[in-house]
């Protein structure tokens, strides 16, 4: 058994429960959670704010980092026990539709999502499809890295597909969690940044 924060009803506090540790399918790895960010999307999911809602009860959380403790029989040798990996929003996609084949897998109609289609990272253990798992580089802080698996990949992809080149200007509108990360990425990518904030924004 493991401890998990479970959404049992929309617009109600999460409940700390003892639930069964999930069993990995052949393409899964079982991950012992180290850290998990709290994305604003988690709040929307827990409140049932969107037209599409997770089936309840559901363990949410999709900015996870953890250590692989068990490996499914069909997972390749690119992963091993002890590896530290991320558990992002996208658990897996079909890999065959027009969106997956053109680098737009976020639009795949068959995608499976952490904390929505399947249980997520607000738990001591979580499953992750081994074909979509990303290892953290050695020495990377898991606590600082967890938000990169949603906020980080979101803004990185936006900057990448913008086709802005080093030395060119990019405008980043709004400097909250994603915007501040986008500014750091843009600077690291050699872009010149115009940050747009609300009038009288002191932050």
mmCIF file of C-alpha atoms in Angstrom:
data_model
loop_
_atom_site.group_PDB
_atom_site.id
_atom_site.type_symbol
_atom_site.label_atom_id
_atom_site.label_comp_id
_atom_site.label_asym_id
_atom_site.label_seq_id
_atom_site.Cartn_x
_atom_site.Cartn_y
_atom_site.Cartn_z
ATOM 1 C CA UNK A 1 0.000 0.000 0.000
ATOM 2 C CA UNK A 2 1.025 3.631 -0.458
ATOM 3 C CA UNK A 3 -0.104 7.066 0.647
ATOM 4 C CA UNK A 4 -1.742 9.316 -1.973
ATOM 5 C CA UNK A 5 -3.636 12.607 -2.177
ATOM 6 C CA UNK A 6 -6.848 11.622 -3.940
ATOM 7 C CA UNK A 7 -9.483 13.758 -5.638
ATOM 8 C CA UNK A 8 -12.739 12.110 -4.560
ATOM 9 C CA UNK A 9 -15.135 14.969 -5.416
ATOM 10 C CA UNK A 10 -14.780 18.195 -7.380
ATOM 11 C CA UNK A 11 -14.307 21.420 -5.439
ATOM 12 C CA UNK A 12 -13.466 19.458 -2.270
ATOM 13 C CA UNK A 13 -10.085 19.127 -0.538
ATOM 14 C CA UNK A 14 -7.934 16.211 -1.626
ATOM 15 C CA UNK A 15 -8.114 13.241 0.737
ATOM 16 C CA UNK A 16 -4.979 11.515 2.007
ATOM 17 C CA UNK A 17 -5.671 7.804 1.556
ATOM 18 C CA UNK A 18 -3.930 4.463 1.613
ATOM 19 C CA UNK A 19 -4.232 2.928 -1.855
ATOM 20 C CA UNK A 20 -2.633 -0.001 -3.654
ATOM 21 C CA UNK A 21 0.769 0.517 -5.244
ATOM 22 C CA UNK A 22 0.125 0.297 -9.007
ATOM 23 C CA UNK A 23 1.452 -2.682 -10.971
ATOM 24 C CA UNK A 24 3.410 -1.836 -14.116
ATOM 25 C CA UNK A 25 2.130 -3.068 -17.468
ATOM 26 C CA UNK A 26 4.792 -4.446 -19.861
ATOM 27 C CA UNK A 27 5.709 -0.975 -21.215
ATOM 28 C CA UNK A 28 5.563 0.792 -17.825
ATOM 29 C CA UNK A 29 8.100 1.616 -15.165
ATOM 30 C CA UNK A 30 7.120 1.988 -11.513
ATOM 31 C CA UNK A 31 8.493 5.212 -10.081
ATOM 32 C CA UNK A 32 8.994 6.122 -6.420
ATOM 33 C CA UNK A 33 8.066 9.789 -6.291
ATOM 34 C CA UNK A 34 10.714 12.244 -5.083
ATOM 35 C CA UNK A 35 8.986 15.535 -5.917
ATOM 36 C CA UNK A 36 5.974 16.884 -7.758
ATOM 37 C CA UNK A 37 5.122 20.436 -8.728
ATOM 38 C CA UNK A 38 1.603 21.797 -8.437
ATOM 39 C CA UNK A 39 0.464 23.029 -11.840
ATOM 40 C CA UNK A 40 -2.532 25.350 -12.050
ATOM 41 C CA UNK A 41 -4.060 22.692 -14.305
ATOM 42 C CA UNK A 42 -4.091 20.378 -11.275
ATOM 43 C CA UNK A 43 -6.333 22.883 -9.523
ATOM 44 C CA UNK A 44 -8.650 23.057 -12.542
ATOM 45 C CA UNK A 45 -8.831 19.248 -12.651
ATOM 46 C CA UNK A 46 -9.533 18.977 -8.920
ATOM 47 C CA UNK A 47 -12.262 21.623 -9.195
ATOM 48 C CA UNK A 48 -13.814 20.118 -12.337
ATOM 49 C CA UNK A 49 -13.490 23.488 -14.085
ATOM 50 C CA UNK A 50 -13.056 22.157 -17.616
ATOM 51 C CA UNK A 51 -15.637 20.616 -19.948
ATOM 52 C CA UNK A 52 -13.589 17.403 -19.915
ATOM 53 C CA UNK A 53 -13.171 16.001 -16.429
ATOM 54 C CA UNK A 54 -11.182 13.114 -14.959
ATOM 55 C CA UNK A 55 -13.036 10.097 -13.692
ATOM 56 C CA UNK A 56 -13.115 10.109 -9.908
ATOM 57 C CA UNK A 57 -11.523 9.064 -7.684
ATOM 58 C CA UNK A 58 -8.275 10.222 -9.322
ATOM 59 C CA UNK A 59 -4.746 10.938 -8.130
ATOM 60 C CA UNK A 60 -3.723 14.112 -9.942
ATOM 61 C CA UNK A 61 -0.240 15.582 -10.453
ATOM 62 C CA UNK A 62 1.826 15.785 -13.653
ATOM 63 C CA UNK A 63 5.061 17.559 -12.770
ATOM 64 C CA UNK A 64 6.674 14.550 -11.149
ATOM 65 C CA UNK A 65 10.224 13.373 -10.608
ATOM 66 C CA UNK A 66 11.053 9.970 -9.222
ATOM 67 C CA UNK A 67 13.311 6.938 -9.119
ATOM 68 C CA UNK A 68 12.577 3.817 -11.158
ATOM 69 C CA UNK A 69 12.071 0.874 -8.801
ATOM 70 C CA UNK A 70 10.488 -1.669 -11.178
ATOM 71 C CA UNK A 71 10.606 -2.127 -14.952
ATOM 72 C CA UNK A 72 8.006 -3.736 -17.213
ATOM 73 C CA UNK A 73 9.004 -6.696 -19.378
ATOM 74 C CA UNK A 74 8.851 -4.760 -22.678
ATOM 75 C CA UNK A 75 10.768 -1.640 -21.596
ATOM 76 C CA UNK A 76 14.019 -1.255 -23.541
ATOM 77 C CA UNK A 77 17.473 -1.166 -21.995
ATOM 78 C CA UNK A 78 17.560 2.653 -22.155
ATOM 79 C CA UNK A 79 16.108 2.620 -18.625
ATOM 80 C CA UNK A 80 17.267 0.804 -15.520
ATOM 81 C CA UNK A 81 16.372 0.618 -11.840
ATOM 82 C CA UNK A 82 17.686 3.637 -9.993
ATOM 83 C CA UNK A 83 17.306 6.042 -12.937
ATOM 84 C CA UNK A 84 15.708 9.378 -12.010
ATOM 85 C CA UNK A 85 13.023 10.314 -14.542
ATOM 86 C CA UNK A 86 10.281 12.865 -15.061
ATOM 87 C CA UNK A 87 6.570 12.079 -15.159
ATOM 88 C CA UNK A 88 4.941 14.743 -17.365
ATOM 89 C CA UNK A 89 1.373 15.489 -18.509
ATOM 90 C CA UNK A 90 1.732 13.281 -21.587
ATOM 91 C CA UNK A 91 2.169 9.654 -20.521
ATOM 92 C CA UNK A 92 1.946 8.344 -24.062
ATOM 93 C CA UNK A 93 0.516 9.013 -27.519
ATOM 94 C CA UNK A 94 -0.311 6.802 -30.496
ATOM 95 C CA UNK A 95 2.904 7.765 -32.373
ATOM 96 C CA UNK A 96 1.138 7.150 -35.719
ATOM 97 C CA UNK A 97 -1.374 9.956 -36.306
ATOM 98 C CA UNK A 98 -0.614 13.091 -38.347
ATOM 99 C CA UNK A 99 0.027 15.059 -35.146
ATOM 100 C CA UNK A 100 2.489 12.587 -33.651
ATOM 101 C CA UNK A 101 4.321 12.260 -36.959
ATOM 102 C CA UNK A 102 4.741 16.038 -37.294
ATOM 103 C CA UNK A 103 5.933 16.825 -33.767
ATOM 104 C CA UNK A 104 2.514 17.977 -32.546
ATOM 105 C CA UNK A 105 1.849 15.055 -30.207
ATOM 106 C CA UNK A 106 0.058 17.392 -27.790
ATOM 107 C CA UNK A 107 -2.873 17.231 -30.253
ATOM 108 C CA UNK A 108 -2.965 13.414 -30.481
ATOM 109 C CA UNK A 109 -6.546 12.294 -29.878
ATOM 110 C CA UNK A 110 -5.330 9.062 -28.247
ATOM 111 C CA UNK A 111 -2.947 10.621 -25.742
ATOM 112 C CA UNK A 112 -2.954 9.406 -22.148
ATOM 113 C CA UNK A 113 -2.325 12.042 -19.480
ATOM 114 C CA UNK A 114 -0.854 11.821 -15.988
ATOM 115 C CA UNK A 115 -3.369 12.776 -13.329
ATOM 116 C CA UNK A 116 -6.236 12.791 -15.817
ATOM 117 C CA UNK A 117 -6.544 9.589 -17.874
ATOM 118 C CA UNK A 118 -4.396 7.677 -15.384
ATOM 119 C CA UNK A 119 -3.306 8.342 -11.817
ATOM 120 C CA UNK A 120 -0.598 10.947 -11.384
ATOM 121 C CA UNK A 121 2.193 11.946 -9.048
ATOM 122 C CA UNK A 122 0.477 13.110 -5.843
ATOM 123 C CA UNK A 123 1.372 9.685 -4.462
ATOM 124 C CA UNK A 124 4.357 7.751 -3.164
ATOM 125 C CA UNK A 125 4.481 5.680 -6.369
ATOM 126 C CA UNK A 126 3.351 6.351 -9.943
ATOM 127 C CA UNK A 127 3.512 4.559 -13.284
ATOM 128 C CA UNK A 128 5.171 6.010 -16.380
ATOM 129 C CA UNK A 129 5.302 4.632 -19.907
ATOM 130 C CA UNK A 130 8.943 3.704 -20.436
ATOM 131 C CA UNK A 131 8.869 4.752 -24.096
ATOM 132 C CA UNK A 132 8.056 8.341 -23.080
ATOM 133 C CA UNK A 133 10.221 8.596 -19.959
ATOM 134 C CA UNK A 134 12.942 11.252 -19.835
ATOM 135 C CA UNK A 135 15.958 10.767 -17.566
ATOM 136 C CA UNK A 136 17.299 13.677 -15.571
ATOM 137 C CA UNK A 137 20.970 14.496 -16.154
ATOM 138 C CA UNK A 138 23.232 13.462 -13.283
ATOM 139 C CA UNK A 139 23.235 16.006 -10.476
ATOM 140 C CA UNK A 140 20.075 17.823 -11.560
ATOM 141 C CA UNK A 141 18.022 18.854 -8.511
ATOM 142 C CA UNK A 142 14.696 16.955 -8.633
ATOM 143 C CA UNK A 143 12.899 19.547 -6.503
ATOM 144 C CA UNK A 144 13.858 22.443 -8.763
ATOM 145 C CA UNK A 145 13.336 20.346 -11.905
ATOM 146 C CA UNK A 146 9.796 19.061 -11.304
ATOM 147 C CA UNK A 147 7.962 22.084 -12.827
ATOM 148 C CA UNK A 148 10.034 21.721 -15.999
ATOM 149 C CA UNK A 149 7.918 18.691 -16.907
ATOM 150 C CA UNK A 150 4.883 20.875 -17.596
ATOM 151 C CA UNK A 151 5.615 24.599 -17.387
ATOM 152 C CA UNK A 152 9.123 24.067 -18.724
ATOM 153 C CA UNK A 153 8.275 21.938 -21.754
ATOM 154 C CA UNK A 154 5.297 24.168 -22.578
ATOM 155 C CA UNK A 155 7.333 27.348 -22.982
ATOM 156 C CA UNK A 156 10.347 25.581 -24.493
ATOM 157 C CA UNK A 157 8.157 24.188 -27.269
ATOM 158 C CA UNK A 158 6.611 27.631 -27.861
ATOM 159 C CA UNK A 159 10.050 29.226 -28.219
ATOM 160 C CA UNK A 160 11.286 26.396 -30.406
ATOM 161 C CA UNK A 161 8.397 26.550 -32.887
ATOM 162 C CA UNK A 162 8.478 30.369 -32.930
ATOM 163 C CA UNK A 163 11.581 30.104 -35.156
ATOM 164 C CA UNK A 164 13.098 33.129 -33.388
ATOM 165 C CA UNK A 165 16.860 32.921 -33.835
ATOM 166 C CA UNK A 166 19.669 34.043 -31.516
ATOM 167 C CA UNK A 167 19.934 37.814 -31.559
ATOM 168 C CA UNK A 168 16.311 38.307 -32.624
ATOM 169 C CA UNK A 169 13.561 39.691 -30.401
ATOM 170 C CA UNK A 170 10.834 37.660 -28.744
ATOM 171 C CA UNK A 171 7.894 39.053 -26.758
ATOM 172 C CA UNK A 172 6.804 37.165 -23.645
ATOM 173 C CA UNK A 173 3.406 38.322 -22.447
ATOM 174 C CA UNK A 174 2.775 37.708 -18.757
ATOM 175 C CA UNK A 175 5.542 36.886 -16.310
ATOM 176 C CA UNK A 176 4.043 34.349 -13.951
ATOM 177 C CA UNK A 177 5.362 30.818 -13.534
ATOM 178 C CA UNK A 178 5.499 30.023 -17.261
ATOM 179 C CA UNK A 179 6.532 33.502 -18.366
ATOM 180 C CA UNK A 180 9.468 33.710 -15.970
ATOM 181 C CA UNK A 181 10.653 30.289 -17.163
ATOM 182 C CA UNK A 182 10.212 31.386 -20.787
ATOM 183 C CA UNK A 183 12.428 34.440 -20.187
ATOM 184 C CA UNK A 184 15.216 32.246 -18.773
ATOM 185 C CA UNK A 185 14.968 29.848 -21.719
ATOM 186 C CA UNK A 186 14.876 32.656 -24.262
ATOM 187 C CA UNK A 187 17.986 34.285 -22.791
ATOM 188 C CA UNK A 188 19.760 30.912 -22.736
ATOM 189 C CA UNK A 189 18.781 30.444 -26.407
ATOM 190 C CA UNK A 190 20.372 33.797 -27.276
ATOM 191 C CA UNK A 191 17.131 35.666 -27.882
ATOM 192 C CA UNK A 192 16.505 39.295 -26.938
ATOM 193 C CA UNK A 193 13.431 39.533 -24.711
ATOM 194 C CA UNK A 194 10.615 42.032 -24.345
ATOM 195 C CA UNK A 195 8.580 41.053 -21.255
ATOM 196 C CA UNK A 196 5.040 42.446 -21.192
ATOM 197 C CA UNK A 197 3.322 42.796 -17.817
ATOM 198 C CA UNK A 198 0.171 44.479 -16.564
ATOM 199 C CA UNK A 199 0.312 48.194 -15.736
ATOM 200 C CA UNK A 200 1.652 48.848 -12.237
ATOM 201 C CA UNK A 201 2.738 45.219 -11.845
ATOM 202 C CA UNK A 202 5.189 45.351 -8.936
ATOM 203 C CA UNK A 203 6.224 41.704 -9.128
#
